[in-house]
Amino acid sequence: MNYSFLKGKHVLVTGGAGFIGHHLVKNIINEKPAKLYIIDNLSTGLKGNIEDIIGLPEVEFINEDIAKPSSVESIQELDYIFHLAAVVSVPKSFEMPFLTHRTNESGFINMLELARRLKVKKLCYASSSAVYGEQTQMPIKETATLNPQSPYGLSKLLNEQYAKAFQEWEYIESIGFRFFNVFGPGQRADSPYSGVISIFMDRMQKGDPIQIFGDGEQIRDFVYVEDVVQALLLGAKSEKKFGLFNVGSGQTTSLNELFEVLRNLTHYSQEPTYQEARKGDIKKSSADIGLIKEELGYEPRFKLKEGLVKLLNKA
Ligand code: UD2
């Protein structure tokens, strides 16, 4: 893909030390932007993810909380915002609804104000499949009736509504991406809030026991992180003034199937233990990716197994 539109531009990535963010930052740097700002308060992101990038003369790392207006005060010129900083876990959002609200909603409004102040060309931001909640029709299209079932899902829905309103009121152009289950290298495995693939992979490699919450028949669309980066960059490049798109692989896998694939890849010999489903856990989550393919030219490049092999080899 050609993302040379970023050459010589001023770009901000929030959450740039995080899982998706550091992959995005590496892709952006290759396009030779004039300036790349990275804001991250390192609450879940790791400075080590971007250590080599922080040293570059065109990069400015701002170790700040995105919900504070002061975090962006020093920025005086900007073409694109990629806003990924957020509380990203459904269980954590139940435990800490205020923190989720503050980070995800105040942080988003801070980005809208910044986009307005500096007349940014496009605000590309992480929404989530969590805006859908439990749905009956699979795969899920963007036109589905939204039904968030966690403080996290609610916060992302509010982001989308603000984005829509600010396009009408203030002419701010934005594209929101409803990420399904993103996986890949650099996703942390060391917290109960980590993604299931990173947890399973880590435990299998260490020979530790694995828990499956619920009956394991819940289905997910697991999308490789480089495909998510592709979607974000296509969004920034697009002429669309407003958009909301699913970002997935277009394929679904049950947790039991995932366990088997990973078990074979890692030669893990133990059986999982089944435990009660987690609060807010969605049974079926399957992405229809027709719209993003058609409108942005998105084409996922990694099937689940390929992505898992890359992850295993830490590509
Ligand atoms: C994903 C997103 C979340 C939000 C949500 C929307 C990730 C990491 N999280 O949450 O941000 O967008 O979708 O619905 O992509 N599980 C186990 N054992 C474990 C860990 C997890 O069985 O040790 C189960 C978990 O209960 C769930 C499934 O695996 O049914 C996937 O869990 P997850 O935390 O990776 O992602 P999910 O779908 O809850």
PDB file of C-alpha atoms in Angstrom, residues 9 11 27 30-32 61 67-68 82 95 97 105 134 140 145 148 158 165 168 177 199 220 231 235-236 253 273 285:
ATOM      1  CA  LYS A   9       3.137  15.953   7.351  1.00  0.00           C
ATOM      2  CA  VAL A  11       1.067  13.569  12.717  1.00  0.00           C
ATOM      3  CA  ASN A  27       4.574   2.370   9.740  1.00  0.00           C
ATOM      4  CA  ASN A  30       8.680   4.849   7.268  1.00  0.00           C
ATOM      5  CA  GLU A  31       6.685   7.463   5.344  1.00  0.00           C
ATOM      6  CA  LYS A  32       8.978  10.280   6.525  1.00  0.00           C
ATOM      7  CA  PHE A  61       7.257  11.839  22.909  1.00  0.00           C
ATOM      8  CA  ALA A  67      -7.700  13.500  29.279  1.00  0.00           C
ATOM      9  CA  LYS A  68      -5.695  16.596  30.310  1.00  0.00           C
ATOM     10  CA  PHE A  82      -4.619   8.833  15.160  1.00  0.00           C
ATOM     11  CA  GLU A  95     -14.211  -2.067  37.806  1.00  0.00           C
ATOM     12  CA  PRO A  97     -16.186   3.226  35.169  1.00  0.00           C
ATOM     13  CA  GLU A 105     -14.688  10.388  26.764  1.00  0.00           C
ATOM     14  CA  GLU A 134     -25.063  -8.958  21.754  1.00  0.00           C
ATOM     15  CA  ILE A 140     -22.565  -7.756  12.071  1.00  0.00           C
ATOM     16  CA  THR A 145     -28.817  -1.364  16.152  1.00  0.00           C
ATOM     17  CA  PRO A 148     -23.293  -1.589  24.216  1.00  0.00           C
ATOM     18  CA  LEU A 158     -20.291   8.257  22.834  1.00  0.00           C
ATOM     19  CA  ALA A 165     -21.945  15.857  15.875  1.00  0.00           C
ATOM     20  CA  GLU A 168     -21.894  18.669  11.521  1.00  0.00           C
ATOM     21  CA  PHE A 177     -12.864   2.087  13.433  1.00  0.00           C
ATOM     22  CA  ILE A 199      -2.753 -14.950  27.350  1.00  0.00           C
ATOM     23  CA  ARG A 220     -14.742 -13.913  17.679  1.00  0.00           C
ATOM     24  CA  ALA A 231      -7.313   0.249   8.017  1.00  0.00           C
ATOM     25  CA  GLY A 235      -8.901   6.010   6.714  1.00  0.00           C
ATOM     26  CA  ALA A 236      -6.484   8.928   6.994  1.00  0.00           C
ATOM     27  CA  THR A 253     -13.318 -18.701  15.249  1.00  0.00           C
ATOM     28  CA  THR A 273     -10.508 -25.632  32.692  1.00  0.00           C
ATOM     29  CA  SER A 285     -18.983 -11.330  17.549  1.00  0.00           C
TER      30      SER A 285
END
